[in-house]
């Protein structure tokens, strides 16, 4: 929809600076270049085939929260990429601002809408393409661009320097002395059974998660390692900013470090988007049909440990727990059964939200939206009232804990429970397992 | 005069309609497929017939999918509409007679009253779609002239056919108009909104393969 006054423009210095540098010629050239060289039949078919039936509206948490038609999946296409295609790139800078705001901050690429579209239109793919164009135009929200810069400068998301990374690991090993005197966080062990990879924010803000994972692996007696060199961070905000060149470099370095260590497989921490980058986007960009080293998400991995009896629970987590299904590992990778198996193994009582599993509502943080930073926090809060309603309903049934095995979901849900005043705790699987497992190797 | 117009529209014009439908339809399908092979290799690599068929079967069951369940009235209208839209012209006695006369092929026809009711159902469904385009704010927001055009092209042979059959207004004029609008229908299927009739299968099969094959979840 061209020349429509976009009534919810949010000021963002990254978007604005990019817009100020644009000329109509540059816009047209870039759009044509992306449409002609990087997209093909998929985009065309989606664009032509959509019959504007509006069935997808109810799929999207943004629409369900606002009940405003401009937030429906098809409306997002209608107000952005479709116009670029129809006008062959002849649009003005202000319109690009609107496109960028929609694509980066009003769609989590969660693909819930696919379940609702009779014609199989993939709105998330179209929004990713929109972001790709914005990236090439230099119009990206400031915060996510900072993260993408961090990836290109340091090969991790959080500007963590190489020595700070190993320092954090050694520090956690040190911390463990009191509880597990023999516990190691092995570095660069050649030929270990598995390499454990985490996301940048873990050494930076949530170091205890590395401690917990190490304690679980230690208890289970596993052969494992972490890499000391770049490639340890499996996260990928470049995928979300539209910087696909960088996404390719990141995935390559992640796998190369596993290959150099000759590990049998990579176990990824509790993060959804990193996993998506591996099975869905990074691999395709690199032209890999699959990945060169087997990858498992911790949800699968923990389920394996429990099934093999390598980890046992001392107690189950008390009280009622509900499951938040992270899109990227559930709708993205079908891990809902594994997650439910684990939830029942480690919690006293599980209360399902409705809808759940592959039909879950996204946390509104994913798809890089939370990484667009404070200017867009309200977009997430107001755009996910529907999740707050789900959580309140669970609260009314006595649920006080949310199990969410994804970092982004944690961030998003935390903001939501504070914003809507819902008194619940959010837990990673690792939090509950570590706290309540049988610790045969611990000293009192 | 009337006869020559009638012969023109039922003869060369109809040939043109079917010709464009078949040739352009095929051309567009093939060119889209080769474009996909050239440009979307990393996607069509994952395409598997098994997933596509499973998904199509699921989506052609009324209320068989999340989307259908969430929109009951639209679902009912969509199914009635598409079934009648395809079955009525194919199994209409008068049409079969023409095939028989021209090519010597024929097949069982629907009783005229049934065909008449099905025609009314198509028109009614189109009225419902038109109503949604105006009254449902989600649909109204994304509706453009292209949608109205597609709707008009689709419904007009049914309206004219109905009027002609019941001899309302001038029969001769109506029947010519019926053929002309029918041909317009054939001409426009490969283009614009109506092209979902041929490309919808592509997107369905692709998304099915991605969801079931790569993402290990249902696409319904
Ligand atoms: S459900 Fe599909 S076809 Fe209908 S408007 Fe949404 S994207 Fe278009
Ligand atoms: S946020 Fe999810 S449901 Fe909404 S348009 Fe994006 S992918 Fe579709
Ligand atoms: S952050 Fe979590 S719920 Fe949200 S998109 Fe990612 S995986 Fe989905």
XYZ file of C-alpha atoms and ligand atoms in Angstrom:
688
model
C 0.000 0.000 0.000
C 1.858 3.037 -1.233
C 1.565 6.551 0.148
C -0.488 5.262 2.992
C 0.535 7.207 6.059
C 2.276 4.743 8.281
C 0.774 5.664 11.595
C 3.074 3.798 13.875
C 6.511 4.909 12.825
C 9.055 4.304 15.573
C 12.169 6.465 15.644
C 15.323 4.475 15.277
C 18.642 6.041 14.577
C 19.857 3.096 12.517
C 16.837 3.157 10.239
C 16.878 6.940 9.959
C 20.576 7.243 9.163
C 20.198 4.603 6.482
C 17.188 6.354 4.998
C 18.990 9.694 4.901
C 21.657 8.204 2.693
C 19.270 6.764 0.095
C 18.574 8.069 -3.356
C 15.783 6.831 -5.611
C 18.385 5.441 -8.013
C 20.111 3.470 -5.311
C 16.818 2.083 -4.067
C 15.733 0.970 -7.487
C 19.074 -0.540 -8.389
C 19.379 -2.479 -5.147
C 15.843 -3.802 -5.223
C 16.202 -4.939 -8.805
C 19.499 -6.557 -8.035
C 18.105 -8.566 -5.125
C 14.914 -9.505 -6.960
C 16.727 -10.536 -10.110
C 19.811 -12.200 -8.772
C 18.810 -13.588 -5.404
C 15.157 -14.482 -5.720
C 13.376 -16.582 -8.259
C 10.215 -18.556 -8.700
C 9.547 -18.931 -4.998
C 8.974 -15.232 -4.410
C 7.046 -14.850 -7.664
C 4.766 -17.774 -6.940
C 4.030 -16.560 -3.425
C 3.401 -13.065 -4.670
C 1.121 -14.137 -7.531
C -0.676 -16.951 -5.797
C -1.948 -15.212 -2.680
C -5.664 -14.666 -3.221
C -6.011 -12.069 -0.460
C -8.461 -14.232 1.437
C -7.283 -12.975 4.815
C -7.338 -16.451 6.339
C -3.844 -15.918 7.690
C -4.839 -12.966 9.900
C -5.768 -15.074 12.908
C -2.476 -16.928 12.732
C -0.397 -13.958 13.686
C 0.047 -12.867 17.292
C 0.472 -9.249 16.172
C -2.929 -9.307 14.547
C -4.506 -11.251 17.398
C -3.141 -8.771 19.900
C -4.111 -5.574 18.080
C -7.059 -6.816 15.992
C -5.872 -4.254 13.479
C -5.903 -5.487 9.875
C -2.599 -3.849 9.032
C -0.823 -6.441 11.205
C -2.057 -9.535 9.413
C 0.556 -11.552 7.514
C -0.870 -10.704 4.124
C -1.092 -7.031 5.119
C 2.606 -6.991 5.950
C 3.322 -8.177 2.441
C 0.804 -5.746 1.033
C 2.486 -2.797 2.755
C 6.041 -3.734 1.872
C 7.608 -6.202 -0.535
C 4.631 -6.536 -2.824
C 4.829 -2.829 -3.573
C 8.534 -3.119 -4.343
C 7.818 -5.959 -6.752
C 4.858 -4.248 -8.417
C 6.741 -0.981 -8.849
C 9.998 -2.653 -9.835
C 11.813 -0.813 -7.078
C 10.476 2.652 -7.818
C 9.705 3.727 -4.280
C 10.900 6.537 -2.066
C 13.095 6.402 1.057
C 10.189 6.916 3.447
C 8.506 3.880 2.063
C 11.668 1.876 2.704
C 11.501 3.003 6.339
C 8.011 1.552 6.548
C 9.145 -1.682 4.865
C 12.073 -2.033 7.253
C 9.989 -1.388 10.331
C 7.442 -3.985 9.269
C 9.953 -6.611 8.240
C 12.356 -6.239 11.171
C 10.010 -5.472 14.009
C 6.488 -6.622 13.185
C 7.182 -10.149 12.035
C 9.038 -12.764 14.052
C 9.438 -15.036 11.039
C 7.723 -17.618 13.246
C 5.797 -19.107 10.311
C 2.670 -19.783 12.293
C 0.760 -18.270 9.387
C 1.739 -21.177 7.153
C -0.703 -23.401 9.045
C -3.501 -21.082 7.961
C -2.775 -20.456 4.310
C -4.515 -22.806 1.864
C -2.041 -21.828 -0.827
C 1.070 -22.383 1.218
C 2.292 -18.805 1.050
C 5.350 -18.347 3.241
C 5.119 -14.824 4.619
C 8.276 -15.295 6.648
C 10.270 -15.978 3.496
C 8.931 -12.799 1.953
C 9.771 -10.815 5.069
C 13.295 -12.264 5.095
C 13.697 -11.145 1.512
C 12.443 -7.722 2.534
C 15.094 -7.616 5.258
C 17.721 -8.698 2.774
C 16.834 -5.716 0.601
C 16.939 -3.394 3.617
C 20.327 -4.719 4.627
C 21.647 -4.081 1.149
C 20.224 -0.572 1.307
C 21.917 -0.005 4.648
C 18.605 0.481 6.430
C 18.718 -1.696 9.546
C 17.690 -1.006 13.137
C 20.632 0.232 15.165
C 20.759 -2.497 17.799
C 20.571 -5.493 15.533
C 23.145 -3.894 13.282
C 25.456 -3.533 16.244
C 25.102 -7.256 16.842
C 25.747 -8.029 13.199
C 28.858 -5.837 13.403
C 29.964 -7.781 16.438
C 29.623 -10.984 14.449
C 31.780 -9.655 11.652
C 34.423 -8.180 13.939
C 34.670 -10.957 16.527
C 32.736 -13.903 15.067
C 30.448 -13.746 18.083
C 27.347 -11.817 18.929
C 28.506 -9.873 21.980
C 31.907 -8.403 21.213
C 33.443 -11.109 23.447
C 37.216 -11.180 22.903
C 38.993 -14.495 22.443
C 40.701 -14.334 25.843
C 37.501 -13.249 27.573
C 35.787 -16.332 26.228
C 38.295 -18.784 27.633
C 38.498 -16.708 30.809
C 34.779 -17.108 31.354
C 35.043 -20.846 30.973
C 37.970 -21.105 33.350
C 36.117 -18.924 35.816
C 33.128 -21.305 35.737
C 35.431 -24.261 36.208
C 36.925 -22.472 39.199
C 33.447 -21.742 40.564
C 32.656 -25.438 40.396
C 35.513 -26.401 42.755
C 33.274 -26.209 45.797
C 30.519 -28.322 44.362
C 32.245 -30.657 41.878
C 35.963 -30.823 42.700
C 36.763 -32.870 39.581
C 34.673 -30.980 37.108
C 36.435 -29.647 34.019
C 35.223 -27.480 31.193
C 37.358 -29.175 28.571
C 38.834 -26.956 25.884
C 39.910 -28.116 22.439
C 39.863 -31.827 23.232
C 40.613 -33.562 19.972
C 38.211 -36.367 19.069
C 35.741 -35.782 21.914
C 32.286 -37.296 21.445
C 30.681 -33.880 21.281
C 31.406 -30.208 21.036
C 29.127 -28.021 23.091
C 28.354 -24.676 21.512
C 26.531 -21.758 23.065
C 25.473 -18.264 22.089
C 27.388 -15.067 22.766
C 25.186 -13.866 25.632
C 26.068 -16.957 27.695
C 29.683 -16.026 28.526
C 28.632 -12.383 28.637
C 25.524 -12.374 30.865
C 24.434 -15.875 31.739
C 27.633 -17.666 32.619
C 25.836 -19.870 35.122
C 24.137 -21.609 32.195
C 27.525 -22.871 31.052
C 28.184 -24.011 34.605
C 24.905 -25.896 34.682
C 25.478 -27.592 31.341
C 28.998 -28.570 32.386
C 27.650 -29.993 35.649
C 25.091 -32.072 33.754
C 27.695 -33.398 31.311
C 30.060 -34.083 34.203
C 27.405 -35.992 36.094
C 26.544 -37.989 32.967
C 30.245 -38.802 32.483
C 30.400 -37.578 28.903
C 33.327 -37.052 26.590
C 32.924 -33.457 25.524
C 34.721 -30.264 24.694
C 34.293 -26.616 23.972
C 36.384 -24.829 21.367
C 38.757 -22.095 22.450
C 38.719 -20.376 19.080
C 36.109 -18.375 17.149
C 33.289 -20.583 16.045
C 32.243 -21.326 19.630
C 29.289 -18.992 19.223
C 26.521 -20.624 17.228
C 24.247 -17.582 17.229
C 23.471 -15.719 14.070
C 21.903 -12.286 14.054
C 23.327 -11.650 10.600
C 20.728 -14.119 9.337
C 18.069 -11.830 10.768
C 19.594 -8.553 9.704
C 19.731 -9.807 6.122
C 23.524 -9.987 5.996
C 23.628 -13.395 4.387
C 27.310 -13.179 3.501
C 28.089 -12.920 7.192
C 25.603 -15.662 8.004
C 27.552 -17.956 5.695
C 30.870 -17.071 7.325
C 29.449 -17.707 10.766
C 28.082 -21.121 9.933
C 31.289 -22.078 8.228
C 33.403 -21.109 11.214
C 31.054 -22.938 13.582
C 31.371 -26.172 11.658
C 35.039 -25.744 10.911
C 35.899 -25.538 14.546
C 34.014 -28.797 15.183
C 35.789 -30.405 12.249
C 39.206 -29.263 13.450
C 38.495 -30.896 16.768
C 37.278 -34.086 15.062
C 34.263 -34.295 17.334
C 31.487 -36.733 16.498
C 28.777 -34.145 16.817
C 27.794 -30.690 17.939
C 25.370 -30.202 20.805
C 23.786 -26.768 20.720
C 22.639 -24.997 23.851
C 19.081 -23.939 24.564
C 18.648 -21.426 21.782
C 16.202 -21.521 18.954
C 17.437 -19.142 16.324
C 20.961 -20.563 16.240
C 19.432 -23.893 15.417
C 17.367 -22.347 12.630
C 20.468 -20.853 11.133
C 22.024 -24.304 10.992
C 19.244 -26.399 9.490
C 17.332 -23.854 7.510
C 19.196 -20.781 6.373
C 22.964 -20.810 6.788
C 23.276 -24.251 5.236
C 21.234 -23.222 2.213
C 23.237 -20.086 1.685
C 26.389 -22.182 1.721
C 24.829 -24.680 -0.641
C 24.905 -27.544 1.848
C 21.989 -29.937 1.698
C 22.651 -30.803 5.290
C 25.417 -29.957 7.698
C 28.899 -31.434 7.676
C 28.855 -32.441 11.346
C 25.765 -33.822 13.036
C 23.966 -31.217 15.131
C 21.580 -31.811 17.987
C 19.701 -29.287 20.043
C 19.902 -29.638 23.817
C 16.242 -30.594 23.964
C 17.010 -33.737 21.982
C 20.266 -34.220 23.773
C 18.848 -33.989 27.297
C 16.077 -36.377 26.267
C 18.767 -38.837 25.176
C 20.551 -38.537 28.530
C 17.345 -39.218 30.422
C 16.369 -42.151 28.233
C 19.827 -43.670 28.690
C 19.523 -43.219 32.448
C 22.664 -41.074 32.545
C 20.876 -38.338 34.423
C 18.305 -39.008 37.113
C 16.198 -36.598 39.047
C 16.453 -36.365 42.812
C 13.203 -34.455 42.940
C 10.917 -33.141 40.327
C 10.423 -29.415 39.959
C 7.584 -28.642 42.376
C 4.226 -27.248 41.359
C 2.591 -26.717 38.021
C 4.690 -25.881 34.992
C 3.619 -24.793 31.537
C 5.613 -25.218 28.343
C 6.423 -22.397 25.974
C 7.280 -23.993 22.647
C 10.022 -22.049 20.887
C 9.088 -21.714 17.219
C 12.539 -22.385 15.895
C 12.906 -25.785 17.464
C 9.252 -26.795 17.448
C 7.637 -25.434 14.280
C 11.183 -25.299 12.972
C 12.401 -28.743 13.895
C 9.613 -30.841 15.328
C 11.054 -31.274 18.824
C 7.683 -31.010 20.593
C 7.598 -34.660 21.673
C 11.116 -34.532 23.074
C 10.254 -31.381 24.966
C 7.127 -32.914 26.434
C 8.935 -36.077 27.414
C 11.519 -34.012 29.266
C 8.980 -31.723 30.868
C 7.193 -34.726 32.348
C 10.480 -36.273 33.470
C 11.605 -33.212 35.369
C 8.421 -31.482 36.546
C 5.750 -32.593 38.951
C 2.849 -31.399 36.879
C 2.659 -30.041 33.353
C -0.221 -27.826 32.287
C -0.451 -27.231 28.547
C -1.229 -23.843 27.102
C -3.668 -23.731 24.245
C -2.721 -23.682 21.433
C 0.612 -25.369 21.965
C 3.319 -27.502 20.355
C 3.592 -26.723 16.639
C 0.641 -24.345 16.870
C 2.144 -22.224 19.630
C 2.095 -18.467 19.606
C 5.546 -16.992 19.294
C 7.046 -14.990 22.160
C 7.348 -11.955 19.815
C 11.042 -11.722 20.645
C 12.267 -14.106 17.980
C 13.238 -13.461 14.406
C 15.642 -10.796 15.652
C 12.858 -8.543 16.904
C 14.128 -8.387 20.480
C 17.567 -7.654 19.065
C 16.207 -4.501 17.468
C 16.480 -3.109 20.957
C 14.663 -0.705 23.283
C 13.039 1.508 20.614
C 10.871 -1.436 19.663
C 10.128 -2.904 23.070
C 6.544 -1.705 23.000
C 6.051 -3.274 19.618
C 6.683 -6.599 21.294
C 4.660 -5.850 24.407
C 1.586 -4.627 22.603
C 2.033 -7.087 19.795
C 1.889 -10.054 22.116
C -1.039 -9.449 24.375
C -2.269 -12.804 23.144
C 0.710 -14.549 24.766
C 0.088 -12.618 27.972
C -3.517 -13.850 27.877
C -2.300 -17.425 27.467
C 0.071 -17.026 30.377
C -2.612 -15.449 32.552
C -4.916 -18.352 31.810
C -2.169 -20.732 32.901
C -1.567 -18.598 36.002
C -5.236 -18.890 36.889
C -4.846 -22.653 36.799
C -2.114 -22.372 39.389
C 0.901 -22.459 37.079
C 3.858 -20.466 38.409
C 6.674 -21.684 36.163
C 7.198 -21.418 32.423
C 9.581 -23.844 30.821
C 11.176 -22.216 27.759
C 14.240 -23.769 26.187
C 15.273 -20.744 24.120
C 17.226 -17.630 25.040
C 15.176 -15.286 22.912
C 11.965 -16.686 24.299
C 13.315 -16.064 27.783
C 14.034 -12.450 27.027
C 10.686 -11.979 25.347
C 8.622 -13.753 27.979
C 10.404 -11.975 30.803
C 9.441 -8.638 29.303
C 5.876 -9.843 28.858
C 5.373 -11.076 32.395
C 6.739 -7.807 33.769
C 4.730 -5.668 31.413
C 1.487 -7.486 32.126
C 2.220 -8.135 35.801
C 2.039 -11.922 35.655
C 4.000 -13.402 38.513
C 5.694 -16.371 36.965
C 9.239 -17.711 36.767
C 10.842 -18.684 33.502
C 13.195 -21.631 33.417
C 15.542 -23.264 30.989
C 15.603 -27.054 30.990
C 19.172 -26.813 32.269
C 18.035 -24.729 35.257
C 15.614 -27.395 36.416
C 17.777 -30.392 35.586
C 20.855 -28.963 37.278
C 18.973 -27.936 40.405
C 17.084 -31.170 40.912
C 19.238 -33.935 39.485
C 21.007 -36.629 41.451
C 24.564 -35.294 41.908
C 26.730 -38.322 42.553
C 29.937 -36.406 41.902
C 29.188 -33.449 44.113
C 30.586 -32.829 47.576
C 28.358 -31.443 50.278
C -26.101 -11.627 -38.145
C -26.827 -13.363 -34.851
C -25.795 -16.686 -36.268
C -22.494 -15.430 -37.497
C -21.746 -13.868 -34.116
C -22.786 -17.058 -32.379
C -20.608 -19.110 -34.676
C -17.713 -16.739 -34.126
C -17.847 -16.881 -30.358
C -18.505 -20.593 -30.082
C -16.003 -21.333 -32.814
C -12.753 -19.369 -33.159
C -13.147 -17.414 -29.931
C -13.649 -20.525 -27.862
C -10.696 -22.126 -29.587
C -8.669 -19.071 -28.667
C -9.770 -19.364 -25.059
C -8.824 -23.002 -24.728
C -5.665 -22.405 -26.753
C -4.452 -19.627 -24.469
C -5.385 -21.585 -21.381
C -3.481 -24.669 -22.465
C -0.507 -23.014 -24.159
C 0.039 -20.131 -21.759
C -0.791 -22.312 -18.796
C 1.815 -24.837 -19.860
C 4.294 -22.140 -20.800
C 3.910 -20.424 -17.453
C 4.161 -23.664 -15.535
C 7.263 -24.751 -17.382
C 8.966 -21.370 -17.238
C 8.231 -21.040 -13.543
C 9.593 -24.502 -12.939
C 12.776 -23.808 -14.836
C 13.183 -20.505 -13.030
C 12.859 -22.410 -9.777
C 15.491 -24.879 -10.902
C 17.809 -22.065 -11.852
C 17.266 -19.755 -8.907
C 15.770 -21.716 -6.040
C 17.987 -24.762 -6.030
C 18.471 -24.608 -2.281
C 14.713 -24.861 -1.861
C 13.565 -27.266 -4.524
C 16.320 -29.637 -3.494
C 14.052 -30.521 -0.587
C 10.896 -31.069 -2.618
C 9.431 -34.546 -2.244
C 6.233 -35.747 -3.926
C 5.233 -37.713 -0.849
C 5.026 -34.589 1.300
C 3.244 -32.622 -1.398
C 0.591 -35.284 -1.903
C 0.038 -35.679 1.810
C -0.451 -31.963 2.186
C -2.784 -31.633 -0.796
C -4.934 -34.485 0.498
C -5.087 -32.837 3.890
C -6.031 -29.441 2.477
C -8.760 -30.787 0.188
C -10.614 -32.186 3.169
C -13.100 -29.560 4.316
C -12.164 -28.493 7.855
C -9.153 -30.789 7.655
C -6.568 -28.148 8.501
C -5.945 -25.394 11.011
C -6.714 -22.704 8.461
C -9.991 -24.263 7.392
C -11.079 -24.856 10.976
C -10.375 -21.281 11.948
C -12.556 -19.854 9.168
C -15.671 -22.065 9.005
C -17.954 -19.885 6.873
C -15.243 -19.130 4.377
C -14.282 -22.779 4.286
C -17.812 -23.900 3.489
C -18.121 -21.226 0.803
C -14.715 -22.057 -0.676
C -15.423 -25.750 -1.002
C -18.917 -25.338 -2.403
C -17.619 -22.682 -4.757
C -14.684 -24.656 -6.151
C -16.605 -27.894 -6.523
C -19.496 -26.240 -8.339
C -17.169 -24.012 -10.323
C -15.429 -26.997 -11.837
C -18.238 -29.533 -11.948
C -20.975 -27.352 -13.406
C -19.353 -26.427 -16.741
C -17.873 -29.877 -17.193
C -21.034 -31.836 -16.482
C -23.593 -29.458 -17.907
C -25.766 -31.201 -20.516
C -25.601 -28.310 -22.981
C -21.798 -28.243 -22.830
C -21.517 -31.977 -23.282
C -23.785 -31.759 -26.307
C -21.339 -29.293 -27.831
C -18.393 -31.570 -27.250
C -20.385 -34.410 -28.742
C -21.367 -32.332 -31.764
C -17.817 -31.077 -32.393
C -15.652 -33.998 -31.375
C -17.980 -36.928 -30.932
C -17.088 -37.383 -27.265
C -19.542 -37.361 -24.441
C -19.953 -38.273 -20.796
C -22.811 -38.393 -18.326
C -24.444 -35.058 -17.634
C -25.840 -33.588 -14.444
C -29.608 -33.173 -14.403
C -30.409 -29.619 -15.476
C -32.031 -28.712 -12.169
C -28.931 -29.805 -10.301
C -26.688 -27.802 -12.616
C -29.003 -24.866 -12.112
C -28.710 -25.103 -8.343
C -24.946 -25.429 -8.596
C -24.846 -22.300 -10.737
C -26.763 -20.452 -8.077
C -24.345 -21.767 -5.471
C -21.378 -20.382 -7.410
C -23.075 -17.010 -7.646
C -23.997 -17.100 -3.976
C -20.441 -17.990 -2.977
C -19.133 -15.119 -5.077
C -21.576 -12.786 -3.353
C -20.202 -14.005 -0.057
C -16.630 -13.384 -1.227
C -17.634 -9.910 -2.367
C -19.291 -9.267 0.957
C -16.090 -10.278 2.760
C -14.019 -8.005 0.560
C -16.059 -5.114 1.842
C -17.169 -6.122 5.307
C -14.220 -8.085 6.689
C -11.640 -5.500 7.623
C -8.737 -7.904 7.102
C -9.798 -8.658 3.587
C -10.808 -5.098 2.793
C -7.373 -3.857 3.830
C -5.599 -5.914 1.173
C -8.236 -5.856 -1.557
C -7.378 -4.096 -4.820
C -9.051 -3.814 -8.223
C -7.302 -7.046 -9.189
C -9.380 -8.969 -6.683
C -12.601 -7.431 -7.927
C -11.595 -8.110 -11.481
C -10.867 -11.770 -10.701
C -14.190 -12.094 -8.931
C -16.093 -10.521 -11.828
C -14.393 -12.680 -14.432
C -15.166 -15.754 -12.380
C -18.805 -15.109 -11.705
C -19.943 -13.605 -14.997
C -20.261 -16.804 -17.071
C -22.391 -18.233 -14.289
C -24.646 -15.214 -14.105
C -25.046 -15.035 -17.865
C -25.516 -18.788 -18.117
C -28.206 -18.659 -15.480
C -30.013 -15.790 -17.167
C -29.807 -17.477 -20.556
C -31.066 -20.808 -19.248
C -34.050 -19.125 -17.627
C -34.617 -16.976 -20.696
C -34.408 -13.807 -18.668
C -33.680 -10.775 -20.850
C -32.753 -11.522 -24.413
C -31.728 -15.164 -24.765
C -29.617 -14.692 -27.847
C -27.721 -11.814 -26.359
C -27.232 -13.636 -23.088
C -25.922 -16.791 -24.640
C -23.357 -14.860 -26.635
C -22.377 -12.952 -23.521
C -22.167 -16.252 -21.680
C -19.715 -17.645 -24.198
C -17.681 -14.434 -24.251
C -17.377 -14.311 -20.465
C -16.620 -18.021 -20.397
C -13.778 -17.426 -22.820
C -12.549 -14.516 -20.692
C -12.416 -16.960 -17.820
C -10.243 -19.333 -19.836
C -8.015 -16.473 -20.969
C -7.361 -15.151 -17.500
C -6.673 -18.364 -15.615
C -2.918 -18.237 -16.283
C -2.713 -14.613 -15.139
C -3.291 -12.510 -12.058
C -5.223 -13.832 -9.085
C -6.744 -16.690 -11.043
C -3.284 -18.122 -11.572
C -3.529 -19.637 -8.123
C -5.327 -22.416 -9.981
C -2.029 -23.447 -11.531
C 0.630 -22.128 -9.181
C -1.109 -22.906 -5.924
C 0.035 -26.482 -6.381
C 3.637 -25.387 -6.620
C 3.571 -23.393 -3.419
C 1.611 -26.102 -1.642
C 4.036 -28.853 -2.622
C 7.024 -26.710 -1.772
C 5.855 -25.593 1.639
C 4.760 -29.155 2.410
C 8.252 -30.404 1.622
C 9.852 -27.735 3.711
C 7.561 -28.223 6.678
C 7.407 -31.995 6.691
C 10.856 -32.698 5.315
C 13.083 -30.036 6.850
C 11.089 -28.800 9.812
C 9.489 -32.119 10.774
C 6.087 -30.581 11.406
C 2.731 -30.512 9.702
C 1.952 -27.780 7.222
C -1.750 -27.889 8.057
S -4.062 -17.020 3.816
Fe -2.553 -17.179 2.172
S -3.682 -16.718 0.338
Fe -4.941 -16.003 2.015
S -4.350 -13.867 2.286
Fe -3.065 -15.047 3.662
S -1.199 -15.436 2.482
Fe -2.785 -14.816 1.015
S 4.997 -13.056 12.988
Fe 4.734 -15.205 12.456
S 2.537 -15.428 12.052
Fe 3.003 -13.232 11.984
S 3.414 -12.820 9.828
Fe 5.371 -13.233 10.777
S 5.708 -15.397 10.433
Fe 3.533 -15.032 10.084
S 12.343 -16.473 20.382
Fe 11.419 -18.317 20.828
S 9.183 -18.201 20.435
Fe 10.131 -16.504 19.702
S 10.634 -16.900 17.533
Fe 12.398 -17.645 18.634
S 12.060 -19.580 19.119
Fe 10.059 -18.527 18.539
